[in-house]
Amino acid sequence: MSAEEKEKKKKVDPRRTIDPAALEVMDKNDGQIETAYDRYVKMQPQCNFGRTGVCCRICLQGPCRITKKSSKGICGAHGYSIVARNLIRAICGGTGAHADHSRHMIYTLTEMFAGKAGDYQIEDFDKLYRVADRLGISREGKSDEDLLKEVYNCAVSDFTKLDDEPCKWLETTVVPERLKKFQECNVSPRSVHTTISEVMGQTHMGVDSDPVNLIFQGLKSSLADYVCMHIATDISDILFGTPKPVYTEANMGVIDPEMVNIALHGHNPLLSEMIVRVSREMTDEAKEAGAKGIKCMGICCTGNEVLMRQGVPVLTNFLSQELPIMTGAIDAMVVDVQCIMPGVQAVSECFNTRIITTMSHSKIPSAYHVDFDEEHAMEKAKEVVRIAIEGYKERDESKIDIPDHTHNVTAGFSFEAMEDLLGAVSPDAPIKAVTDAVDSGQLRGVVLFAGCNNLRVMHDQSHSHLIKELAKNNVLMVATGCAAGTAAKMGLMNAGAVEEYAGDGLKAFINQLNEANADKLNGNKLPLVFHMGSCVDNSRAYDFTNALAVQWGVDTPKVPFVASAPEAMSEKAVSIGSWCVTLGIPTHVGVVPEVTGSELVNGVALQIAQDVYGGYFIWEEDIEKSVEKVLAALDERSWKLRVHQQTAEKYETTLTKTW
Amino acid sequence: MSAEEKEKKKKVDPRRTIDPAALEVMDKNDGQIETAYDRYVKMQPQCNFGRTGVCCRICLQGPCRITKKSSKGICGAHGYSIVARNLIRAICGGTGAHADHSRHMIYTLTEMFAGKAGDYQIEDFDKLYRVADRLGISREGKSDEDLLKEVYNCAVSDFTKLDDEPCKWLETTVVPERLKKFQECNVSPRSVHTTISEVMGQTHMGVDSDPVNLIFQGLKSSLADYVCMHIATDISDILFGTPKPVYTEANMGVIDPEMVNIALHGHNPLLSEMIVRVSREMTDEAKEAGAKGIKCMGICCTGNEVLMRQGVPVLTNFLSQELPIMTGAIDAMVVDVQCIMPGVQAVSECFNTRIITTMSHSKIPSAYHVDFDEEHAMEKAKEVVRIAIEGYKERDESKIDIPDHTHNVTAGFSFEAMEDLLGAVSPDAPIKAVTDAVDSGQLRGVVLFAGCNNLRVMHDQSHSHLIKELAKNNVLMVATGCAAGTAAKMGLMNAGAVEEYAGDGLKAFINQLNEANADKLNGNKLPLVFHMGSCVDNSRAYDFTNALAVQWGVDTPKVPFVASAPEAMSEKAVSIGSWCVTLGIPTHVGVVPEVTGSELVNGVALQIAQDVYGGYFIWEEDIEKSVEKVLAALDERSWKLRVHQQTAEKYETTLTKTW
């Protein structure tokens, strides 16, 4: 990098967001309290070896870096091996994170069966039956608890088994062609845990140096990730209910200075669901402390979990997680696992916010810690709320300054909720409402917005821009995770946005659903972007794709469905993107991952993957080009789908090639 | 780093070995063919952020590097969190590698029980009974196969289970005080696979930032590593026999220009055992090709496996693995998993050596690949040998130049073999022969040399120097892995070395064993360093420590036993070192791991670990100081042990504190 470039990089403006609430807080603070935005600027320039994936730290002889001078590592590893190894360890990190989440759901069932988790029970029997049916478990003559036990045993098996039978959660959620493909290419995971262990072994010093072989193992890990994510969502729905439409608000204006304000942050609903419940029962305690009551608000995916099921307002998303503390009115920020910046602690120390860690394997030095366990869930939840109430009592009113920005939000669109809405238009086959709209050209296809925020790009900008442009182009949109967070905060997750941004086709489609579901919606109207849940719930979006494939009678690589993670940040995003591709979905990523140091690995991601699996990556940071590329990917598929249908109709034959 | 320092670093001499055979090959080549020694020089200077552990690449916002300017990562992670996360992911990599090895042993049993692995059978019934007894499995009325199935079920459970009962292989191989300590500190692993998955989840972006909590999870992973290593050794012994003394030679002079020469390299005995067997049956095919016969030789730990059980000569150890190819007389190098430099392929292309990869998850681009599976083990072994014979036919005689360096080697000292030898002196309690010798001051203690080679230090030098100096100081020495490789190559693993280097006490101790076992040794004499097996067999050395603890009636932190890895290189070494510490053993490492970027994490390794677990790390690169520190660690324990014994005798009481 030239001195000039370095200087330019150094001068990055820390105001890297388009969220007006975030900007307001940031401007008032004027850099006095350091946040991620400032640390990003300080961190420039960043190491380009790491950035392009050619830095190897796998053995104690390293670090080795691929340069013109040294084109191989000390052991003789080529750049392609190093890049591939780093990549699949990242996928494995994502799988490990989701496995942790999912395993906690399984442990909760273990405790329930042992009579030790009385605060949890089956909330959604229909979901239990649906999952049991899907897994091929007969319900005849079985109690609900017995049925849940059988589901549980399947989940434990998918997590732990050593044999090479396909995981049940993979086998029963994809079209047969997909499963066959996975088995042919040896990417069908033995189990979640076995696969994670395999990746760590295969990437050890002096094991695999074949980049394609490594990447295939990475894809296997991504499918293990899909399995454990789907398990987590299914168990969450059984225990806490499958989301249905809810109506609330988003962005920092939701903070009420007269309430005890609790921010719920992280990714796990096990404790946060309990906190939301007990906070409703503890109003008197809050009143005794002088507050009007207790208000819970969500950050990241714990926020999405309680939004989807309880209608809890959205406070903010990943990147701006430190900023609500700076309003001076957050009494406690309760965190569980994943995407919690350790930086929240230092910011909290300038205000009166208690950071409360709650999981024994996820602590922050100096923070409060309430050690959550399933056996004492409600009790622990109350302990947490009481710490918040104590915080309220000691608030410094002079520091309170809440930005006045909110937007209405309609959320709660599990796949089941979507089916329910679509069923009002197409009762026999709900999903046909979508396939018909695509076939007729009313809709151009379906896009999932998923993933995180990343300071490499302007916070919330790519999400917002893509949503608006795709709306104009009549694309039906679903969203999860921090992408959904952006849509909520930026006013794109309500009926007003349909009016403002939707093209004629999309508008007509949504209005048809509004009319057909008028009785259910109680005077509300559907949003521009349908919130499908937290990032662990991305399997809901795949259920949607799969249903489209089944309805069209094709394998997923023919379905005009694209995933987009414009601001991908975490290893989970790398893993989710990889399973999207393996499951046949074109996947746009707005932040180029650390693979460009190897043309070979990059080529596999962008091209070879398509030849083998039908899905492929699109790296595109430019927001205008991103719109074009996502639309092109949809159009290519719509076009092929029409050819397929015409051919099938004309010759009454099925195509021999899967795509 | 100053310009001058950089210049100095650049001028590193690639002749970084004291192995005379390696030097001879290297000097003849004169840098024309690039090897690891040259690549190390080219790689200088190496990145100091990576080297000290303060580079974080866990999310796509990175890399972040801790500097004076930016004291935290973008997310706010402190250096201590980053260092701790990197460290425990390295431990996890080591655990993953050993899990892979061990899982293959388990799969072989799975195939055997399914009647699909006819080439494998129970070879060592005594070992099976010993393992079954240790696990608490009743043998009454059970067939050997049933017994093996029960052992297998225990192993599968230790690999996969989700509950928090201690793993059987941990529970039954450590003194009760250790197990209690592990449970108190929450480092007892649920199972091998669950723990690996936990580490990957806990180290994901925004999960744990508490360095102590992270390190404890790392120690849990290291104990999972211990569990799977012990399982691998036990099953290997059952299938291939528990090692007994064998007599052979070491170093590159073992290559016979008139034979078909096959180098066996990697870590797994499953295929290499078969290759050694079939090569003896295929002499005629070799003769038809014009050779005198077939000669197998070992590199790294596949070499150690076939040395220990079959007396196969030692060709070389890790760092010099590329050099035997340059003798022009290696017809095939058969590799399985771990520590195989991809660099061997490029070197082989300058000669007539076939590199043959054999495991589907461990390939090298351009190499031959024979896909090993348990069902066709012998057939695959023959296929491999035939490729070598074809290679022999095409040899270029003009390129053959074999360095004339060999040493006699006595190896094969499994813990059972050691007990057998010691039992000739102390029939009722074999291990008492050692405790008595330490109590009387004849021996100063026991040291395990383990671990790899690492170009950061002079190849083979630290091992050799420490062995000679500790011998002089009457330390009983056992060795595994590439440390054993050094001892073998450098003439320190035979009776001559006892004469040359042992102090009076050690000499008397070994001679007493020689005399008492004269009938068994058939005129041979015992070596200076006792070879306990491949690096996966380090659990044999722990069984030794544990037996000493039981005999003395103390917990392991009181036993004068020290582990030393003077040239540690791989993540496996990081993991093994960590379980040594957790199991109560002072552990010298001659290459400082990537933890010095955090005083806190470094302090935990060097000091806090001792307070909690009794074991601790000693980082020391200077070879003279290493000798002093290892001896001091032994002496401190011998002294305490004597105080303990005197106190116990005098007051007839047991000490309340574990150490």
PDB file of C-alpha atoms in Angstrom, chain B residues 383-564:
ATOM      1  CA  GLU B 383      -1.680 -51.636  -4.358  1.00  0.00           C
ATOM      2  CA  VAL B 384       0.605 -49.227  -2.532  1.00  0.00           C
ATOM      3  CA  VAL B 385       3.536 -51.631  -2.541  1.00  0.00           C
ATOM      4  CA  ARG B 386       3.075 -52.269  -6.272  1.00  0.00           C
ATOM      5  CA  ILE B 387       3.301 -48.549  -6.976  1.00  0.00           C
ATOM      6  CA  ALA B 388       6.595 -48.576  -5.093  1.00  0.00           C
ATOM      7  CA  ILE B 389       7.855 -51.541  -7.123  1.00  0.00           C
ATOM      8  CA  GLU B 390       6.931 -49.727 -10.324  1.00  0.00           C
ATOM      9  CA  GLY B 391       8.872 -46.775  -8.994  1.00  0.00           C
ATOM     10  CA  TYR B 392      11.902 -48.947  -8.355  1.00  0.00           C
ATOM     11  CA  LYS B 393      11.876 -50.050 -11.984  1.00  0.00           C
ATOM     12  CA  GLU B 394      12.113 -46.461 -13.148  1.00  0.00           C
ATOM     13  CA  ARG B 395      14.793 -45.367 -10.699  1.00  0.00           C
ATOM     14  CA  ASP B 396      17.562 -43.096 -11.949  1.00  0.00           C
ATOM     15  CA  GLU B 397      20.686 -44.772 -10.533  1.00  0.00           C
ATOM     16  CA  SER B 398      22.789 -41.712 -11.274  1.00  0.00           C
ATOM     17  CA  LYS B 399      20.896 -39.708  -8.691  1.00  0.00           C
ATOM     18  CA  ILE B 400      21.347 -42.180  -5.842  1.00  0.00           C
ATOM     19  CA  ASP B 401      23.456 -40.888  -2.980  1.00  0.00           C
ATOM     20  CA  ILE B 402      22.727 -42.218   0.491  1.00  0.00           C
ATOM     21  CA  PRO B 403      24.430 -40.698   3.546  1.00  0.00           C
ATOM     22  CA  ASP B 404      26.203 -43.368   5.549  1.00  0.00           C
ATOM     23  CA  HIS B 405      24.779 -42.588   8.979  1.00  0.00           C
ATOM     24  CA  THR B 406      22.975 -45.047  11.207  1.00  0.00           C
ATOM     25  CA  HIS B 407      22.726 -45.866  14.889  1.00  0.00           C
ATOM     26  CA  ASN B 408      21.479 -48.921  16.699  1.00  0.00           C
ATOM     27  CA  VAL B 409      18.106 -48.502  18.342  1.00  0.00           C
ATOM     28  CA  THR B 410      16.294 -50.393  21.056  1.00  0.00           C
ATOM     29  CA  ALA B 411      12.622 -49.385  21.171  1.00  0.00           C
ATOM     30  CA  GLY B 412       9.217 -50.876  22.017  1.00  0.00           C
ATOM     31  CA  PHE B 413       8.688 -49.706  25.587  1.00  0.00           C
ATOM     32  CA  SER B 414       4.973 -49.554  26.075  1.00  0.00           C
ATOM     33  CA  PHE B 415       4.010 -48.984  29.695  1.00  0.00           C
ATOM     34  CA  GLU B 416       3.264 -52.701  29.881  1.00  0.00           C
ATOM     35  CA  ALA B 417       6.770 -53.483  28.592  1.00  0.00           C
ATOM     36  CA  MET B 418       8.209 -51.120  31.202  1.00  0.00           C
ATOM     37  CA  GLU B 419       6.200 -52.827  33.929  1.00  0.00           C
ATOM     38  CA  ASP B 420       7.460 -56.147  32.691  1.00  0.00           C
ATOM     39  CA  LEU B 421      11.086 -54.994  32.956  1.00  0.00           C
ATOM     40  CA  LEU B 422      10.583 -53.325  36.316  1.00  0.00           C
ATOM     41  CA  GLY B 423       8.735 -56.382  37.585  1.00  0.00           C
ATOM     42  CA  ALA B 424      11.916 -58.409  37.274  1.00  0.00           C
ATOM     43  CA  VAL B 425      13.372 -56.162  39.989  1.00  0.00           C
ATOM     44  CA  SER B 426      10.221 -55.579  42.009  1.00  0.00           C
ATOM     45  CA  PRO B 427       7.809 -58.451  41.298  1.00  0.00           C
ATOM     46  CA  ASP B 428       4.967 -57.422  43.610  1.00  0.00           C
ATOM     47  CA  ALA B 429       4.762 -53.809  42.515  1.00  0.00           C
ATOM     48  CA  PRO B 430       6.867 -53.237  39.407  1.00  0.00           C
ATOM     49  CA  ILE B 431       6.679 -49.435  39.574  1.00  0.00           C
ATOM     50  CA  LYS B 432       8.247 -49.608  43.059  1.00  0.00           C
ATOM     51  CA  ALA B 433      11.549 -50.196  41.322  1.00  0.00           C
ATOM     52  CA  VAL B 434      11.314 -46.576  40.170  1.00  0.00           C
ATOM     53  CA  THR B 435       9.846 -45.031  43.322  1.00  0.00           C
ATOM     54  CA  ASP B 436      12.512 -46.769  45.410  1.00  0.00           C
ATOM     55  CA  ALA B 437      15.246 -45.484  43.127  1.00  0.00           C
ATOM     56  CA  VAL B 438      13.900 -41.939  43.427  1.00  0.00           C
ATOM     57  CA  ASP B 439      13.405 -42.244  47.168  1.00  0.00           C
ATOM     58  CA  SER B 440      16.965 -43.448  47.608  1.00  0.00           C
ATOM     59  CA  GLY B 441      18.311 -40.676  45.429  1.00  0.00           C
ATOM     60  CA  GLN B 442      19.583 -43.085  42.781  1.00  0.00           C
ATOM     61  CA  LEU B 443      17.263 -41.419  40.246  1.00  0.00           C
ATOM     62  CA  ARG B 444      16.440 -37.731  40.331  1.00  0.00           C
ATOM     63  CA  GLY B 445      13.055 -38.269  38.711  1.00  0.00           C
ATOM     64  CA  VAL B 446      11.495 -39.115  35.371  1.00  0.00           C
ATOM     65  CA  VAL B 447      11.303 -36.977  32.244  1.00  0.00           C
ATOM     66  CA  LEU B 448       9.183 -37.491  29.150  1.00  0.00           C
ATOM     67  CA  PHE B 449      10.548 -36.068  25.927  1.00  0.00           C
ATOM     68  CA  ALA B 450       7.663 -35.446  23.607  1.00  0.00           C
ATOM     69  CA  GLY B 451       6.796 -33.335  20.665  1.00  0.00           C
ATOM     70  CA  CYS B 452       7.957 -32.269  17.322  1.00  0.00           C
ATOM     71  CA  ASN B 453      10.657 -30.340  15.534  1.00  0.00           C
ATOM     72  CA  ASN B 454      10.421 -26.642  14.874  1.00  0.00           C
ATOM     73  CA  LEU B 455      12.654 -24.534  12.663  1.00  0.00           C
ATOM     74  CA  ARG B 456      12.590 -21.740  15.209  1.00  0.00           C
ATOM     75  CA  VAL B 457      15.283 -23.726  17.012  1.00  0.00           C
ATOM     76  CA  MET B 458      18.146 -25.860  15.733  1.00  0.00           C
ATOM     77  CA  HIS B 459      16.733 -29.221  14.598  1.00  0.00           C
ATOM     78  CA  ASP B 460      17.500 -32.101  16.992  1.00  0.00           C
ATOM     79  CA  GLN B 461      19.832 -29.989  19.085  1.00  0.00           C
ATOM     80  CA  SER B 462      17.695 -29.238  22.134  1.00  0.00           C
ATOM     81  CA  HIS B 463      16.468 -32.824  22.366  1.00  0.00           C
ATOM     82  CA  SER B 464      19.992 -34.204  22.134  1.00  0.00           C
ATOM     83  CA  HIS B 465      21.466 -31.746  24.574  1.00  0.00           C
ATOM     84  CA  LEU B 466      18.759 -32.186  27.184  1.00  0.00           C
ATOM     85  CA  ILE B 467      18.939 -35.961  26.938  1.00  0.00           C
ATOM     86  CA  LYS B 468      22.693 -36.001  27.470  1.00  0.00           C
ATOM     87  CA  GLU B 469      22.575 -33.557  30.359  1.00  0.00           C
ATOM     88  CA  LEU B 470      19.657 -35.183  32.132  1.00  0.00           C
ATOM     89  CA  ALA B 471      21.324 -38.576  31.705  1.00  0.00           C
ATOM     90  CA  LYS B 472      24.378 -37.201  33.459  1.00  0.00           C
ATOM     91  CA  ASN B 473      22.068 -36.038  36.221  1.00  0.00           C
ATOM     92  CA  ASN B 474      20.533 -39.482  36.703  1.00  0.00           C
ATOM     93  CA  VAL B 475      17.135 -38.764  35.239  1.00  0.00           C
ATOM     94  CA  LEU B 476      15.169 -41.709  33.880  1.00  0.00           C
ATOM     95  CA  MET B 477      13.951 -40.743  30.419  1.00  0.00           C
ATOM     96  CA  VAL B 478      11.098 -41.865  28.223  1.00  0.00           C
ATOM     97  CA  ALA B 479      10.368 -40.427  24.791  1.00  0.00           C
ATOM     98  CA  THR B 480       7.669 -40.341  22.154  1.00  0.00           C
ATOM     99  CA  GLY B 481       7.082 -38.899  18.702  1.00  0.00           C
ATOM    100  CA  CYS B 482       9.735 -36.875  16.948  1.00  0.00           C
ATOM    101  CA  ALA B 483      11.612 -36.399  20.219  1.00  0.00           C
ATOM    102  CA  ALA B 484      12.109 -40.171  20.204  1.00  0.00           C
ATOM    103  CA  GLY B 485      13.058 -39.803  16.554  1.00  0.00           C
ATOM    104  CA  THR B 486      15.927 -37.513  17.505  1.00  0.00           C
ATOM    105  CA  ALA B 487      17.134 -39.888  20.206  1.00  0.00           C
ATOM    106  CA  ALA B 488      17.059 -42.765  17.728  1.00  0.00           C
ATOM    107  CA  LYS B 489      18.827 -40.894  14.929  1.00  0.00           C
ATOM    108  CA  MET B 490      21.434 -39.384  17.209  1.00  0.00           C
ATOM    109  CA  GLY B 491      22.510 -42.641  18.852  1.00  0.00           C
ATOM    110  CA  LEU B 492      20.892 -41.922  22.206  1.00  0.00           C
ATOM    111  CA  MET B 493      18.466 -44.818  22.141  1.00  0.00           C
ATOM    112  CA  ASN B 494      20.831 -47.702  22.686  1.00  0.00           C
ATOM    113  CA  ALA B 495      23.019 -49.301  25.324  1.00  0.00           C
ATOM    114  CA  GLY B 496      26.149 -47.522  24.126  1.00  0.00           C
ATOM    115  CA  ALA B 497      24.584 -44.226  25.121  1.00  0.00           C
ATOM    116  CA  VAL B 498      24.058 -45.525  28.643  1.00  0.00           C
ATOM    117  CA  GLU B 499      27.776 -46.173  28.869  1.00  0.00           C
ATOM    118  CA  GLU B 500      28.647 -42.842  27.373  1.00  0.00           C
ATOM    119  CA  TYR B 501      26.202 -40.441  29.010  1.00  0.00           C
ATOM    120  CA  ALA B 502      24.457 -41.906  32.058  1.00  0.00           C
ATOM    121  CA  GLY B 503      25.426 -40.741  35.530  1.00  0.00           C
ATOM    122  CA  ASP B 504      26.265 -43.366  38.098  1.00  0.00           C
ATOM    123  CA  GLY B 505      22.770 -43.621  39.542  1.00  0.00           C
ATOM    124  CA  LEU B 506      21.029 -43.954  36.200  1.00  0.00           C
ATOM    125  CA  LYS B 507      23.673 -46.396  34.958  1.00  0.00           C
ATOM    126  CA  ALA B 508      23.237 -48.544  38.043  1.00  0.00           C
ATOM    127  CA  PHE B 509      19.449 -48.419  37.683  1.00  0.00           C
ATOM    128  CA  ILE B 510      19.527 -49.471  34.031  1.00  0.00           C
ATOM    129  CA  ASN B 511      22.154 -52.124  34.648  1.00  0.00           C
ATOM    130  CA  GLN B 512      20.057 -53.570  37.428  1.00  0.00           C
ATOM    131  CA  LEU B 513      17.204 -53.874  34.929  1.00  0.00           C
ATOM    132  CA  ASN B 514      19.572 -55.399  32.347  1.00  0.00           C
ATOM    133  CA  GLU B 515      20.691 -58.029  34.797  1.00  0.00           C
ATOM    134  CA  ALA B 516      17.243 -58.864  36.113  1.00  0.00           C
ATOM    135  CA  ASN B 517      15.901 -59.178  32.545  1.00  0.00           C
ATOM    136  CA  ALA B 518      18.899 -60.834  30.924  1.00  0.00           C
ATOM    137  CA  ASP B 519      16.841 -63.831  29.771  1.00  0.00           C
ATOM    138  CA  LYS B 520      14.236 -61.658  28.061  1.00  0.00           C
ATOM    139  CA  LEU B 521      16.714 -59.347  26.396  1.00  0.00           C
ATOM    140  CA  ASN B 522      18.553 -62.134  24.540  1.00  0.00           C
ATOM    141  CA  GLY B 523      21.943 -60.570  24.973  1.00  0.00           C
ATOM    142  CA  ASN B 524      20.711 -57.065  24.216  1.00  0.00           C
ATOM    143  CA  LYS B 525      20.879 -54.249  26.669  1.00  0.00           C
ATOM    144  CA  LEU B 526      18.483 -51.473  27.511  1.00  0.00           C
ATOM    145  CA  PRO B 527      18.830 -47.984  26.033  1.00  0.00           C
ATOM    146  CA  LEU B 528      19.449 -44.585  27.602  1.00  0.00           C
ATOM    147  CA  VAL B 529      16.029 -43.299  26.534  1.00  0.00           C
ATOM    148  CA  PHE B 530      12.990 -45.559  26.533  1.00  0.00           C
ATOM    149  CA  HIS B 531      10.843 -45.172  23.413  1.00  0.00           C
ATOM    150  CA  MET B 532       7.180 -45.207  24.462  1.00  0.00           C
ATOM    151  CA  GLY B 533       5.669 -44.800  21.023  1.00  0.00           C
ATOM    152  CA  SER B 534       4.211 -42.296  18.629  1.00  0.00           C
ATOM    153  CA  CYS B 535       3.009 -38.893  19.812  1.00  0.00           C
ATOM    154  CA  VAL B 536      -0.549 -40.204  20.141  1.00  0.00           C
ATOM    155  CA  ASP B 537       0.928 -42.650  22.685  1.00  0.00           C
ATOM    156  CA  ASN B 538       1.828 -39.949  25.178  1.00  0.00           C
ATOM    157  CA  SER B 539      -0.935 -41.375  27.325  1.00  0.00           C
ATOM    158  CA  ARG B 540       1.456 -44.300  27.982  1.00  0.00           C
ATOM    159  CA  ALA B 541       3.759 -41.809  29.661  1.00  0.00           C
ATOM    160  CA  TYR B 542       0.884 -40.503  31.719  1.00  0.00           C
ATOM    161  CA  ASP B 543       0.004 -44.024  32.787  1.00  0.00           C
ATOM    162  CA  PHE B 544       3.587 -44.158  34.037  1.00  0.00           C
ATOM    163  CA  THR B 545       3.165 -40.908  36.043  1.00  0.00           C
ATOM    164  CA  ASN B 546      -0.137 -42.081  37.380  1.00  0.00           C
ATOM    165  CA  ALA B 547       1.360 -45.402  38.488  1.00  0.00           C
ATOM    166  CA  LEU B 548       4.089 -43.468  40.303  1.00  0.00           C
ATOM    167  CA  ALA B 549       1.429 -41.319  42.006  1.00  0.00           C
ATOM    168  CA  VAL B 550      -0.514 -44.387  43.074  1.00  0.00           C
ATOM    169  CA  GLN B 551       2.619 -46.079  44.361  1.00  0.00           C
ATOM    170  CA  TRP B 552       3.625 -43.014  46.366  1.00  0.00           C
ATOM    171  CA  GLY B 553       0.053 -42.507  47.488  1.00  0.00           C
ATOM    172  CA  VAL B 554      -0.071 -38.915  46.282  1.00  0.00           C
ATOM    173  CA  ASP B 555      -1.763 -36.885  43.582  1.00  0.00           C
ATOM    174  CA  THR B 556       0.274 -36.375  40.397  1.00  0.00           C
ATOM    175  CA  PRO B 557       1.410 -32.816  41.272  1.00  0.00           C
ATOM    176  CA  LYS B 558       3.708 -34.386  43.845  1.00  0.00           C
ATOM    177  CA  VAL B 559       5.366 -36.803  41.448  1.00  0.00           C
ATOM    178  CA  PRO B 560       8.865 -35.841  40.231  1.00  0.00           C
ATOM    179  CA  PHE B 561       7.879 -36.247  36.604  1.00  0.00           C
ATOM    180  CA  VAL B 562       8.451 -33.515  34.029  1.00  0.00           C
ATOM    181  CA  ALA B 563       7.399 -33.371  30.370  1.00  0.00           C
ATOM    182  CA  SER B 564       9.582 -31.584  27.863  1.00  0.00           C
TER     183      SER B 564
END
